[in-house]
Short mmCIF file of C-alpha atoms in Angstrom, two decimals:
data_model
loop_
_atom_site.label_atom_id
_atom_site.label_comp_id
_atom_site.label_asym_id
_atom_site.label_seq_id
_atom_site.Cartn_x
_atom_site.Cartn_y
_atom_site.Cartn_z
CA UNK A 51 0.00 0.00 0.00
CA UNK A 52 1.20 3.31 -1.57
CA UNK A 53 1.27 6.16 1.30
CA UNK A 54 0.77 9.89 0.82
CA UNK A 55 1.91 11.87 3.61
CA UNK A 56 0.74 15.90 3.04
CA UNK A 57 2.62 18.89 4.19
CA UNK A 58 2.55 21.06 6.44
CA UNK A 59 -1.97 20.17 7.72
CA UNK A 60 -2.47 23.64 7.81
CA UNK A 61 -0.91 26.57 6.19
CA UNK A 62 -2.20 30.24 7.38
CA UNK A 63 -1.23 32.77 4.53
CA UNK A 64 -3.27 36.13 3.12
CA UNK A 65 -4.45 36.71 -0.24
CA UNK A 66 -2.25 37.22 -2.99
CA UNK A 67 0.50 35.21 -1.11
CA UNK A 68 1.65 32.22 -2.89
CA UNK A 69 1.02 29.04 -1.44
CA UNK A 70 3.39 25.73 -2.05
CA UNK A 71 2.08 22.28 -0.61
CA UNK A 72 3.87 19.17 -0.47
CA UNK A 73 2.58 15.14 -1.13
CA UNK A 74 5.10 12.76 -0.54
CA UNK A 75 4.69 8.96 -1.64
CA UNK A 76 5.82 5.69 0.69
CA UNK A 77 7.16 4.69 -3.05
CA UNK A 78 7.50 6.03 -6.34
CA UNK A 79 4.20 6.15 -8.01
CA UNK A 80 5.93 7.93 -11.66
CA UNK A 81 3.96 11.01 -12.66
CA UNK A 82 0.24 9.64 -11.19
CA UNK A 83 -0.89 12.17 -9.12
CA UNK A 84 -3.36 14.24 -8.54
CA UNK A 85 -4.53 17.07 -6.33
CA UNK A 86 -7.78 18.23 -5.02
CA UNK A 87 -9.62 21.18 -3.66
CA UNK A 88 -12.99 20.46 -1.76
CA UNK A 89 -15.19 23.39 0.64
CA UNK A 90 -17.20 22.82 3.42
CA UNK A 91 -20.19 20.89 2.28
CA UNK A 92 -18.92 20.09 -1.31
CA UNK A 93 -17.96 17.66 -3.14
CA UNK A 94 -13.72 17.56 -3.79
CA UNK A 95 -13.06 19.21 -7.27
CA UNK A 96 -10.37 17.97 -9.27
CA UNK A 97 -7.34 20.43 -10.12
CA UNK A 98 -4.32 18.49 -11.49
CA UNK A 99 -4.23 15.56 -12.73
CA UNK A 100 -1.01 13.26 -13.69
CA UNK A 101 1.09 15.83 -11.37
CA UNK A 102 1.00 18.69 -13.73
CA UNK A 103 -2.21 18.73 -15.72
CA UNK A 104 -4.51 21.33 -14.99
CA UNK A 105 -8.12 20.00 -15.25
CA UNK A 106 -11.04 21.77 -17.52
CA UNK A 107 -11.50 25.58 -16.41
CA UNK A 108 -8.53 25.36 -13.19
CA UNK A 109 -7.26 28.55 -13.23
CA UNK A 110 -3.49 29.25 -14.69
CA UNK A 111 -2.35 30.41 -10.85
CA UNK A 112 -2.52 26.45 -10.16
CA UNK A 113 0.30 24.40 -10.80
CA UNK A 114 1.51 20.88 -10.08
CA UNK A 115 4.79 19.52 -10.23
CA UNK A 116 7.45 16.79 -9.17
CA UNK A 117 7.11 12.87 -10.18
CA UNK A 118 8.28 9.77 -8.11
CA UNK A 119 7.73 10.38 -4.76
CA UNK A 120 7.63 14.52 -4.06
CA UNK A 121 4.85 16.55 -5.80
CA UNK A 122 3.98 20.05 -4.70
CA UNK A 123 0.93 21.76 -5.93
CA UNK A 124 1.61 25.46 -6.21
CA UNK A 125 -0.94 28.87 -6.28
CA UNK A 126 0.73 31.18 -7.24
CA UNK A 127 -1.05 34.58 -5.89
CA UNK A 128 -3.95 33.37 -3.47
CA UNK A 129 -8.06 34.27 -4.39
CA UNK A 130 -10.14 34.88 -1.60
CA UNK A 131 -12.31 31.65 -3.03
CA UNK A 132 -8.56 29.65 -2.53
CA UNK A 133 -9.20 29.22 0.99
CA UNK A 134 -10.18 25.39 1.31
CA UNK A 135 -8.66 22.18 1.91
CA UNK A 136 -6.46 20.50 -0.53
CA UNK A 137 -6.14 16.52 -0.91
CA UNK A 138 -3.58 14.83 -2.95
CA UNK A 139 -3.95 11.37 -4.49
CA UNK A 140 -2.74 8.70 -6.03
CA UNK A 141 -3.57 6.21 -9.11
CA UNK A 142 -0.20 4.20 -9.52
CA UNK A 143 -1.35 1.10 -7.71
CA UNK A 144 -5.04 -0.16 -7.43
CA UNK A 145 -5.54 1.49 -4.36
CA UNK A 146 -6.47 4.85 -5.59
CA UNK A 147 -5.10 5.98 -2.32
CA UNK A 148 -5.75 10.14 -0.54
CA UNK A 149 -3.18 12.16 1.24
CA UNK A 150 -4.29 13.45 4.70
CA UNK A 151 -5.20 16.84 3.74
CA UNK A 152 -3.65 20.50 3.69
CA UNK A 153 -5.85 23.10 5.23
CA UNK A 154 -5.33 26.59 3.76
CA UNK A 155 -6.43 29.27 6.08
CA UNK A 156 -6.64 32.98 6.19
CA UNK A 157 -4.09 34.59 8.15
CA UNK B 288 -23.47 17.21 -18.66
CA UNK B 289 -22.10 14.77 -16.81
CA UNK B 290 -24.58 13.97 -13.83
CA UNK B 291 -23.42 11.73 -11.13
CA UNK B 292 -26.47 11.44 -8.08
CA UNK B 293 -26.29 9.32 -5.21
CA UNK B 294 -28.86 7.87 -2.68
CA UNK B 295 -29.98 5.22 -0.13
CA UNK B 296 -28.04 7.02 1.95
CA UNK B 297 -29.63 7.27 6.15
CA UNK B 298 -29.67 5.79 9.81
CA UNK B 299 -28.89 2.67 10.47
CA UNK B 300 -27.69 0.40 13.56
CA UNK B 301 -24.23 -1.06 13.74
CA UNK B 302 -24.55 -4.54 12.58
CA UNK B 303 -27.00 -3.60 10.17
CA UNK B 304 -27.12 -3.22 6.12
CA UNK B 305 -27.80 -0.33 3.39
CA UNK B 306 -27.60 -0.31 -0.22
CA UNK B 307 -26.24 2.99 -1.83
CA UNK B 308 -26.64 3.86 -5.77
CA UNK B 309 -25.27 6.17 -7.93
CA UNK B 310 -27.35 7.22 -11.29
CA UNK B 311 -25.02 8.23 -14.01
CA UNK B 312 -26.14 10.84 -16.75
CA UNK B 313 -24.39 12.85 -19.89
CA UNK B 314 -21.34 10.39 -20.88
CA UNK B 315 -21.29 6.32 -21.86
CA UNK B 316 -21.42 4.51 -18.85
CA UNK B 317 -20.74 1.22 -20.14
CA UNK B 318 -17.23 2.88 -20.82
CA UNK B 319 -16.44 3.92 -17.44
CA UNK B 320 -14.52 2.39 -14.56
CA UNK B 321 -15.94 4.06 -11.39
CA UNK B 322 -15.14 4.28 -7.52
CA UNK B 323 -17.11 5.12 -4.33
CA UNK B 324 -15.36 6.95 -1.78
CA UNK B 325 -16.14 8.45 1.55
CA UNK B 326 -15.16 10.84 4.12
CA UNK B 327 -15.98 10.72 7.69
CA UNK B 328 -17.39 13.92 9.68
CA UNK B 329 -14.42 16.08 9.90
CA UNK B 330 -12.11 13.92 8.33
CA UNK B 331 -10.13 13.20 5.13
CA UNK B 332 -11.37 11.47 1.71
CA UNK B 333 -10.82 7.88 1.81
CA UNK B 334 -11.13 5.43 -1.04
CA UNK B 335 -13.48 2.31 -0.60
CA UNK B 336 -13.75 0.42 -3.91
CA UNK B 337 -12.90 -0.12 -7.17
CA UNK B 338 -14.90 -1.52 -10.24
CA UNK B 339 -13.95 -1.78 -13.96
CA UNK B 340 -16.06 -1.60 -17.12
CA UNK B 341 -17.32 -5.36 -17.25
CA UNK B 342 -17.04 -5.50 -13.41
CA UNK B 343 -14.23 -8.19 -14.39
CA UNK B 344 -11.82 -6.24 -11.68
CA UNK B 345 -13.13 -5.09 -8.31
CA UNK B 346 -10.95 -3.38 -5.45
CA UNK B 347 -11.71 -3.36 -1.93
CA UNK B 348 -10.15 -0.72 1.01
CA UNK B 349 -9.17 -3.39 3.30
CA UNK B 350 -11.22 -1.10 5.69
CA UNK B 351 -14.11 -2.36 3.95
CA UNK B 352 -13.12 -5.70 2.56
CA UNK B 353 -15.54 -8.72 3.82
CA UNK B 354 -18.49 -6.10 4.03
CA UNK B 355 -18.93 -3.91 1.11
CA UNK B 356 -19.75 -5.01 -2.41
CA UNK B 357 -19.57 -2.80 -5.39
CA UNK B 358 -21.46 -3.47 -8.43
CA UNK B 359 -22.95 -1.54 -11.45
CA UNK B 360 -25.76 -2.46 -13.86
CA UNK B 361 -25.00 -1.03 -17.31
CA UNK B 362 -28.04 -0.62 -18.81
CA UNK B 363 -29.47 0.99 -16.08
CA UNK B 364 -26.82 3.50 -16.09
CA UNK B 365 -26.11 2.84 -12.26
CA UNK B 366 -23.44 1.80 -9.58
CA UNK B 367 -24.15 0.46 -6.65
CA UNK B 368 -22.40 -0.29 -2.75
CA UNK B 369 -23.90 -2.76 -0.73
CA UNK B 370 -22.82 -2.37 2.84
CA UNK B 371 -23.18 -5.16 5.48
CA UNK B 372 -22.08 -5.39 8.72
CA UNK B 373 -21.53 -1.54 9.38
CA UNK B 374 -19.80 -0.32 12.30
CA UNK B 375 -20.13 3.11 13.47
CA UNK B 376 -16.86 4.32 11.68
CA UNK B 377 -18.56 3.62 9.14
CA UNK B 378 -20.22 6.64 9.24
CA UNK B 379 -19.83 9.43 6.29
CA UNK B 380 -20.62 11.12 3.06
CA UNK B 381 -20.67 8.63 0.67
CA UNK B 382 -19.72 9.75 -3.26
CA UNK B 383 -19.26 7.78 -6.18
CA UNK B 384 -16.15 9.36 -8.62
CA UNK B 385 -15.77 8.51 -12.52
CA UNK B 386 -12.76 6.93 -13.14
CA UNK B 387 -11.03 6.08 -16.86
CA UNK B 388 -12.70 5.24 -19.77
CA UNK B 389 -11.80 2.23 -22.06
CA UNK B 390 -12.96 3.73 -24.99
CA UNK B 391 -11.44 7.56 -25.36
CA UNK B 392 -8.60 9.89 -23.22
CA UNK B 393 -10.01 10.83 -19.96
CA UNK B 394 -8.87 11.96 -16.40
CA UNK B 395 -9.84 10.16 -13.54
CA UNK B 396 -11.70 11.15 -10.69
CA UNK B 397 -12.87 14.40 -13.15
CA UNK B 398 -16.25 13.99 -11.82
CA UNK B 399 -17.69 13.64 -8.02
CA UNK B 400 -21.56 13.21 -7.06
CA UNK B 401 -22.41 15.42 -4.39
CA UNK B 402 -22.86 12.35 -1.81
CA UNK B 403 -24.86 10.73 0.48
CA UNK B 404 -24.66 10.61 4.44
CA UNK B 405 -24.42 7.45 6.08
CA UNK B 406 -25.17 7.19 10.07
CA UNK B 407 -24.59 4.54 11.68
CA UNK B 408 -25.67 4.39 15.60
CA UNK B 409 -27.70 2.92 17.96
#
């Protein structure tokens, strides 16, 4: 079993700072990764898909990279409507296994 | 537009059943590999299951393995979880999440239902 470990759980920054989080894999799981954004009472929304793929209508200030085991999903200039919590996942094995979760907060 | 609507989600007792579905709409379901996952009251997403096209390959969380059993009916358009056994952390939103298709490029996990809660207590 594949094991994504997110970092840091919470990060408190303002708008229009840029935000870097971090999903590292228990193993190498190449370039299958993908990140999430879900609010309170919503369903999770897809953002990047295969590590650095934005998804249909994810804004450009979303970015993914890294492959193997260290991805970081990157906003570049935080939106008020950026404030959520951010999963990361992965497809490499059958288990299509979630990271723990990154809370981004208002400072 | 893709649709994706679950249901059969309520209260039950530990030790008891419940049958969830999910009713697909707007893409070729028969082309689809799809997934249920869940996510406990304040918690984090967690996968639960697995099931390809021809439901020739099924995954199981082993958090679930022994109790749950995923299934789909094609021409109805639907997937299904049946849920035996449930404990109380069983308890969450329960969604059901497209997966790849066989038949043209896709992305995985590009569309979510908006859930269904499961309680289970005595």
């Amino acid at each position: 079993e594949i094991v994504l470990t997110q970092s840091p759980a919470t990060l408190s920054l303002s708008p229009g700072e840029r935000a870097t989080l971090s999903c590292r894999a228990g193993q190498s799981v190449s370039s299958y990764l993908a990140w999430y954004q879900q609010k309170p009472g919503q369903a999770p929304r897809l953002l990047i898909y295969d590590a650095s793929n934005r998804a249909t209508g994810i804004p450009a200030r979303f970015s993914g990279s890294g492959s193997g085991t260290d991805f970081t999903l990157t906003i570049s200039s935080l939106e008020p409507e950026d404030f959520a919590v951010y999963y990361c996942q992965q497809r490499s094995g059958w288990l299509r296994a979630f990271g723990g979760g990154t809370k981004v907060e208002i400072k | 537009e893709v649709q994706l609507v679950e249901s059969g989600g309520g209260l039950v007792q530990p030790g008891g059943s419940l049958r969830l579905s999910c009713a697909a709409s707007g893409f070729t379901f028969s082309s689809y590999s799809l997934n249920w996952v869940r996510q406990a009251p304040g918690k984090g997403l967690e996968w639960v299951s697995y099931i390809s096209i021809g439901s020739s390959t099924i995954y199981y969380a082993d958090s679930v393995k022994g109790r749950f059993t995923i299934s789909r009916d094609n021409a109805k358009k639907s997937l299904y979880l049946q849920m035996n056994s449930l404990r109380d952390e069983d308890t969450a939103v329960y969604y059901c999440a497209r997966d790849e298709s066989s038949s043209s490029p896709s992305i995985p996990f590009d569309y979510w239902g908006q859930g269904t809660l499961v309680t289970v207590s005595s």
